[in-house]
Amino acid sequence: MVLTVFGINHKTATLAEREPFMIPRRELGEAVLRYKRLSGAEEVAIVATCNRIEFYRADANKDGRDEEIVEFYRDRGVEQPDRALQLAYRHVGAGAARHLFRVACGMDSLVLGEEQIRGQVKAAYSQACAFGGPGKVLHKLFHHAFRVSKKVRSQTQLGEGIRSVPGAAVEMLLSERPDPSSILVIGANETTEVVLTHLRRRGLQAAVVNRSEYAGRKLADAYQMTAVPWEKLTPQVRAADMIFTATGAPGYILTPSMCGDGQACIIADLAVPRDVEPAVGALDGIRLVDLQDLKHHVERVAGRRCEELPEAQDIVEQQVEQYLEWLHDQQFAGGIERVKAELHKAADDELRRFINSFHQSERKALEMFSHAMIKRFIKIARHHFEPDGTLPQKRQDPAAKAETGPSFIAADRDARPTPDAVDSKTGTPLDTADGDTRPARGEDAGVMRRDPVPKLNCRERRRVRNGGAGA
């Protein structure tokens, strides 16, 4: 089984470059089903937000055929589907797990520490589940991601202040036009809910327009705003001096002909694909802000939150470590049992060969000694060999754009930091998950510990040391 993520986001492509490859959230479930059938992958999930589209898969294919992504988009009617390969990043194994964990807690968002992303990842995961996309490996992966998000929120200040793209849009537009006389919000969804929340906190009123009048009125009433029918969109646009739009429309809903002559207005287009025709921004008096412009604004004000990144990254690495240990056990489970059985059989055969060289009282100690050595060897093998018997690959830079590797573990044991907390007596790494600083226990804890050594008297120890000579 190989875990892979193939994606395009705001760091690798501009808004215009991303648009053809975005998938509306309402279509994610069907997209998961189509991609799973096309690729033949055992497990699939697709995460789509306004700033990213990511394909997660787990299967036995070690080649990770990215051409299947091209074929997927070709079937969707996308022009130049090969372009996806030029814009994308690809992570394998622990690199893929680390990437999702960072996404879920907002470390990879346009707005550092974004609060909406966790809900968006959950929604994408739920849709994938509804269409039979994920299996055991991806289920575990996404639940670990949700755990990371919760821990980062509760244990760091990464999410302090403006924590969302819509919130950043409100902040940016109000910094340029502090006293708007007429605000228009187009669309009724989670993005416009955040916009209305920030406007209400500042004591500002807005008109809400939505294609479904019922949904628009329901949203407006919840925030004590004014609902306006869709048929009155054009006069509302011409009367507004500040507009926020975020609909799921497949084409432009706001065109130059809908704007008034010499109208002074600032517009934030938060939709993907865009709601506002780019030509609107060329009109006199109108300033058009899209997600690409917001990216530059956010980068200028993100310095304070960067101080929280090291602590958040430590939490991410703890969860990557735990996930890898679980995954390694799943990968290794069948093979390790067969190896143990063969080693015990070999040990019993050797004991029978030399049994007559030892006194009756020493035989029990020898059996205990051989079984203890087998147990020790198995623990060492868990950490130094792959399930297929190969050595792990050399660790890679976690910041690299692409990570490759033949399996979950080969692709990372890459770049996992050495645990800082260790037992002062034994030097054993401590299990720091959930604040627990006790030494990790049990074979599944993933650290080597000293096995119980059978108690021998001086004579027995001397005989074992001399290989049975003098018996």
C-alpha positions in Angstrom: 0.0 0.0 0.0 1.3 3.5 -1.0 -0.2 6.7 0.3 -0.1 9.6 -2.2 -1.4 13.1 -2.5 -1.5 15.0 -5.8 -2.6 18.6 -5.6 -2.7 22.2 -6.9 -3.0 25.1 -4.5 -2.4 28.8 -4.1 1.3 28.3 -3.6 1.9 26.5 -6.9 -0.6 28.2 -9.2 -2.4 31.5 -9.6 -6.1 31.8 -9.3 -6.6 31.8 -13.1 -4.4 28.7 -13.4 -6.3 26.8 -10.7 -9.8 27.6 -12.0 -10.0 25.0 -14.7 -9.0 22.2 -12.3 -11.3 23.1 -9.4 -14.3 20.8 -8.6 -17.4 22.3 -7.0 -17.9 20.9 -3.6 -21.4 19.5 -4.4 -19.7 17.3 -7.1 -16.9 15.9 -4.9 -18.7 12.7 -4.1 -19.2 11.8 -7.8 -15.7 12.9 -8.6 -14.3 10.5 -6.0 -16.3 7.7 -7.5 -15.1 8.5 -11.1 -11.5 8.9 -10.1 -11.5 5.7 -8.1 -12.9 3.8 -11.1 -10.5 5.4 -13.5 -7.4 4.9 -11.4 -8.2 1.5 -9.9 -7.0 2.8 -6.5 -8.2 0.9 -3.5 -8.9 4.1 -1.5 -9.6 7.7 -2.7 -10.6 11.0 -1.2 -10.7 14.5 -2.8 -10.3 17.7 -0.9 -11.5 20.9 -2.6 -11.5 24.4 -1.2 -11.3 27.8 -2.8 -7.5 27.6 -2.7 -6.7 23.9 -3.4 -7.7 20.7 -5.1 -6.1 17.6 -3.8 -6.4 13.9 -4.6 -5.5 11.4 -1.8 -5.2 7.8 -2.7 -3.9 4.6 -1.1 -3.2 1.5 -3.1 -0.6 -1.1 -4.0 0.6 0.9 -7.0 4.2 2.1 -6.3 4.4 4.1 -9.5 1.7 6.6 -8.6 0.5 7.2 -12.2 -0.1 10.9 -12.3 -1.4 10.5 -15.9 -4.6 9.2 -14.4 -5.2 12.8 -13.1 -4.8 14.1 -16.7 -7.3 11.5 -17.9 -9.7 12.4 -15.1 -9.7 16.1 -16.2 -9.8 15.2 -19.9 -13.0 13.3 -19.1 -14.4 16.4 -17.4 -13.8 18.4 -20.6 -10.9 20.5 -19.2 -8.8 22.1 -22.0 -5.1 21.3 -21.7 -5.4 18.7 -18.9 -1.7 18.1 -19.1 -1.2 21.5 -17.5 -2.1 20.0 -14.2 1.2 18.1 -14.0 3.1 21.4 -14.4 1.2 23.1 -11.6 1.0 20.3 -9.1 2.9 19.0 -6.1 3.1 15.4 -5.1 3.8 13.9 -1.7 4.2 10.2 -0.8 4.0 8.3 2.4 4.6 10.3 5.5 5.1 13.4 3.4 1.4 13.0 2.3 0.3 12.5 5.9 2.3 15.5 7.0 0.8 17.6 4.2 -2.8 16.8 5.1 -2.2 17.4 8.8 -0.8 20.9 8.0 -3.7 21.6 5.7 -6.3 20.6 8.4 -4.8 22.9 11.0 -4.5 25.9 8.7 -0.7 25.9 8.4 -0.9 25.6 4.6 -3.8 28.0 4.1 -3.8 31.4 2.4 -4.6 32.8 5.9 -2.3 31.2 8.4 -4.4 29.4 11.0 -7.6 29.6 8.9 -10.6 28.5 10.9 -12.7 27.3 7.9 -10.3 24.7 6.6 -11.0 22.0 9.2 -14.7 22.1 8.4 -14.0 22.0 4.6 -11.7 19.0 5.0 -14.4 17.2 7.1 -17.0 17.9 4.5 -14.8 16.6 1.7 -14.1 13.5 3.8 -17.8 12.9 4.5 -18.6 13.1 0.8 -15.8 10.7 0.0 -17.2 8.3 2.6 -20.7 8.6 1.2 -19.4 7.3 -2.1 -17.2 4.6 -0.8 -13.9 6.3 -1.4 -11.8 5.9 1.7 -10.8 2.6 3.3 -8.9 1.7 6.5 -5.8 3.7 5.7 -7.5 6.9 4.6 -10.0 6.7 7.5 -7.2 6.6 10.0 -5.3 9.4 8.1 -8.2 11.9 8.1 -9.1 11.2 11.8 -5.5 11.9 12.7 -5.8 15.1 10.7 -8.8 16.2 12.7 -7.0 15.4 15.9 -4.0 17.6 14.8 -6.3 20.5 14.0 -8.0 20.3 17.4 -4.6 20.2 19.3 -3.1 23.1 17.3 -6.2 25.2 18.0 -6.2 24.4 21.8 -2.4 24.5 22.4 -1.1 27.3 20.2 -2.2 30.8 19.2 -2.0 30.1 15.5 -5.7 30.9 15.1 -5.7 34.2 16.9 -7.1 37.3 15.1 -8.5 37.1 11.5 -8.6 33.4 10.8 -10.3 33.1 7.4 -10.1 34.3 3.9 -13.6 36.1 4.1 -12.5 37.7 7.3 -9.3 38.9 5.7 -11.4 40.3 2.8 -13.6 42.3 5.2 -10.5 43.6 6.9 -8.8 44.6 3.7 -11.8 46.3 2.1 -12.6 48.2 5.3 -9.0 49.4 5.6 -9.4 51.0 2.1 -13.0 52.2 2.6 -13.6 52.6 6.4 -17.1 54.1 6.1 -19.1 52.3 3.3 -22.6 53.6 2.8 -24.1 50.5 1.1 -22.7 47.0 1.4 -23.9 44.1 -0.8 -23.3 40.4 -0.1 -24.0 38.0 -3.0 -24.5 34.3 -2.1 -25.7 32.2 0.8 -23.0 29.8 2.1 -20.4 29.4 4.7 -18.1 32.0 3.1 -20.8 34.7 3.1 -21.7 33.7 6.6 -18.2 34.6 7.7 -18.4 37.9 5.8 -21.7 38.8 7.6 -20.3 37.8 11.0 -17.4 40.2 10.6 -19.6 43.0 9.3 -22.0 42.5 12.2 -19.2 42.7 14.7 -18.3 46.1 13.3 -21.9 47.2 13.5 -22.3 47.4 9.7 -25.5 46.6 7.7 -25.6 44.8 4.4 -28.1 43.6 1.7 -28.0 39.9 0.9 -28.8 38.6 -2.6 -29.0 34.9 -3.4 -30.4 33.0 -6.4 -32.6 31.0 -3.9 -34.7 33.6 -2.2 -35.5 31.3 0.7 -31.8 30.6 1.5 -30.9 34.3 1.1 -33.7 35.4 3.4 -32.8 32.8 6.0 -29.2 33.9 6.0 -30.1 37.6 6.2 -32.5 37.1 9.1 -29.9 35.1 11.0 -27.5 38.1 11.0 -30.3 40.8 11.1 -29.5 42.0 7.6 -31.8 42.8 4.6 -32.7 40.1 2.0 -33.1 41.2 -1.6 -34.6 39.1 -4.5 -32.2 37.9 -7.2 -34.1 39.9 -9.8 -32.9 43.1 -8.2 -29.2 42.2 -8.3 -28.3 44.8 -11.0 -29.8 47.9 -9.2 -28.3 46.6 -5.9 -24.9 46.4 -7.6 -25.2 49.9 -8.9 -26.2 51.3 -5.5 -23.4 49.6 -3.5 -20.0 51.0 -2.8 -18.7 47.7 -1.3 -19.5 44.2 -2.6 -18.6 40.7 -1.4 -19.5 37.9 -3.7 -19.1 34.1 -3.3 -21.5 32.0 -5.2 -21.1 28.5 -6.7 -22.1 29.8 -10.2 -20.2 28.2 -13.1 -19.8 31.5 -14.9 -19.7 35.3 -14.2 -22.7 36.8 -12.4 -21.3 40.3 -12.3 -20.4 41.9 -15.7 -19.4 45.5 -16.7 -22.9 46.2 -18.0 -24.3 45.8 -14.5 -22.2 48.6 -13.1 -23.1 52.3 -13.1 -21.1 55.0 -15.0 -18.5 56.4 -12.7 -19.6 54.2 -9.8 -17.1 54.2 -6.9 -17.1 50.7 -5.5 -14.7 48.1 -4.1 -15.5 44.5 -4.9 -14.2 41.3 -3.2 -14.6 38.2 -5.4 -14.2 35.2 -3.1 -15.5 32.6 -5.5 -13.8 29.9 -7.5 -14.5 30.0 -10.3 -14.7 33.7 -10.2 -18.1 35.5 -10.0 -16.9 38.8 -11.4 -15.7 39.3 -15.0 -12.1 40.7 -14.9 -13.2 43.6 -17.2 -15.2 45.0 -14.3 -11.9 45.9 -12.6 -10.9 48.1 -15.5 -13.9 50.4 -15.1 -13.3 53.9 -13.7 -13.9 54.1 -10.0 -14.1 50.3 -9.4 -11.5 48.4 -7.5 -11.7 44.6 -7.9 -10.0 42.3 -5.4 -9.8 38.6 -5.9 -8.2 35.7 -4.0 -4.8 36.4 -5.7 -4.9 40.0 -4.3 -5.9 38.7 -0.9 -2.9 36.4 -0.9 -0.5 39.4 -1.1 -2.4 41.3 1.6 -2.4 38.3 4.0 1.4 37.7 3.4 2.1 41.3 4.6 0.2 40.8 7.9 1.0 37.2 8.7 4.3 37.8 10.6 2.8 37.6 14.1 1.4 34.1 13.6 4.6 32.8 12.2 6.0 32.8 15.7 3.5 30.0 16.6 4.6 27.7 13.7 7.4 25.8 15.5 5.0 24.7 18.2 2.3 23.8 15.7 4.8 21.9 13.7 5.9 19.9 16.7 2.2 18.8 17.2 2.0 17.8 13.5 5.2 15.7 13.8 3.9 13.9 16.9 0.8 12.9 15.0 2.8 11.9 11.9 4.9 9.7 14.1 1.9 8.0 15.7 0.3 7.5 12.3 3.4 6.0 10.9 3.7 3.6 13.8 0.1 2.5 13.3 0.7 2.2 9.5 3.9 0.3 9.9 2.2 -2.2 12.2 -0.5 -2.7 9.6 2.1 -3.2 6.8 4.3 -5.4 8.9 1.7 -7.4 10.8 1.5 -10.5 8.5 5.2 -10.7 7.6 6.4 -10.2 11.2 4.3 -13.2 12.5 5.7 -15.4 9.8 9.3 -14.3 10.6 8.7 -14.9 14.3 7.4 -18.4 13.7 10.4 -19.3 11.6 12.9 -17.8 14.1 11.3 -19.7 17.0 11.4 -22.9 14.9 15.1 -22.3 14.1 15.9 -21.6 17.7 14.1 -24.8 18.8 16.1 -26.8 16.2 19.4 -25.4 17.4 18.5 -26.0 21.1 17.8 -29.7 20.3 21.2 -29.9 18.6 23.1 -28.6 21.7 20.7 -29.7 24.4 23.0 -32.5 25.6 25.9 -30.1 26.2 24.0 -28.4 29.1 22.9 -29.5 32.5 19.2 -30.0 33.0 19.0 -26.9 35.2 20.5 -24.8 32.5 18.1 -25.7 29.7 15.2 -23.6 30.9 17.5 -20.6 31.0 18.8 -21.2 27.5 15.2 -21.4 26.2 14.4 -18.1 27.9 17.6 -16.6 26.5 16.8 -17.6 22.9 13.2 -16.4 23.0 14.4 -13.0 24.5 16.9 -12.6 21.6 14.2 -13.4 19.0 12.0 -10.7 20.6 14.8 -8.2 20.6 15.6 -9.0 16.9 12.0 -8.5 15.9 11.9 -5.1 17.5 15.1 -4.0 15.8 13.7 -5.3 12.5 10.5 -3.2 12.9 12.6 -0.1 13.0 15.3 -0.8 10.4 13.6 -2.7 7.7 10.6 -2.3 5.4 7.9 -4.9 5.2 9.4 -6.2 1.9 12.8 -6.6 3.6 14.5 -3.6 2.2 16.3 -0.8 4.1 14.5 2.5 4.4 15.4 5.3 1.9 17.5 8.2 3.0 15.5 10.9 4.8 14.3 13.8 2.7 13.7 17.4 3.2 10.1 17.8 4.4 9.9 21.2 2.7 10.7 19.7 -0.7 8.1 20.2 -3.3 7.8 16.5 -4.2 8.6 13.5 -2.1 9.0 10.0 -3.4 9.4 6.6 -2.0 8.3 3.0 -2.6 6.1 2.7 0.4 4.6 4.4 3.4 7.6 4.0 5.5 10.3 4.4 2.9 8.8 7.8 2.0 9.2 8.9 5.5 10.7 7.8 8.1 11.8 10.9 6.1 12.5 14.0 8.0 10.8 13.0 11.3 12.6 14.8 14.2 14.1 12.9 17.1 11.8 13.2 20.1 13.0 15.9 22.5 11.6 14.2 25.6 13.6 11.1 26.8 13.7 9.1 29.9 16.6 10.4 32.0 17.6 6.9 33.1 17.3 4.8 29.9 17.4 7.4 27.2 14.1 6.0 25.9 12.0 8.5 23.9 8.8 9.4 25.8 5.3 9.3 24.4 4.4 13.0 24.3 1.0 12.6 22.6 -1.8 14.4 24.5 0.7 15.7 27.0 1.6 12.3 28.3 5.3 12.2 29.2 5.4 8.6 30.5 7.8 6.2 28.7 5.9 4.5 25.8 4.7 1.1 26.6 4.1 -2.1 24.7 5.4 -3.3 21.3 3.2 -0.9 19.4 4.7 2.1 21.1 7.4 2.1 18.5 10.6 2.4 20.6 13.1 -0.3 21.5 13.2 -1.1 25.2 15.3 -3.6 27.2 13.6 -7.0 27.4 13.5 -8.9 30.6 16.7 -11.0 31.0 16.3 -14.4 32.8 18.0 -14.5 36.1 21.0 -16.9 36.2 23.3 -17.7 39.0 27.1 -17.2 38.5 27.7 -20.7 37.3 24.9 -20.6 34.7 26.0 -17.2 33.4 29.6 -18.5 33.0 28.4 -21.6 31.1 26.2 -19.5 28.8 29.1 -17.1 28.2 31.5 -20.0 27.3 29.0 -21.5 24.9 28.4 -24.5 27.1 32.0 -25.5 27.4 32.8 -27.5 30.5 29.3 -28.8 31.0 
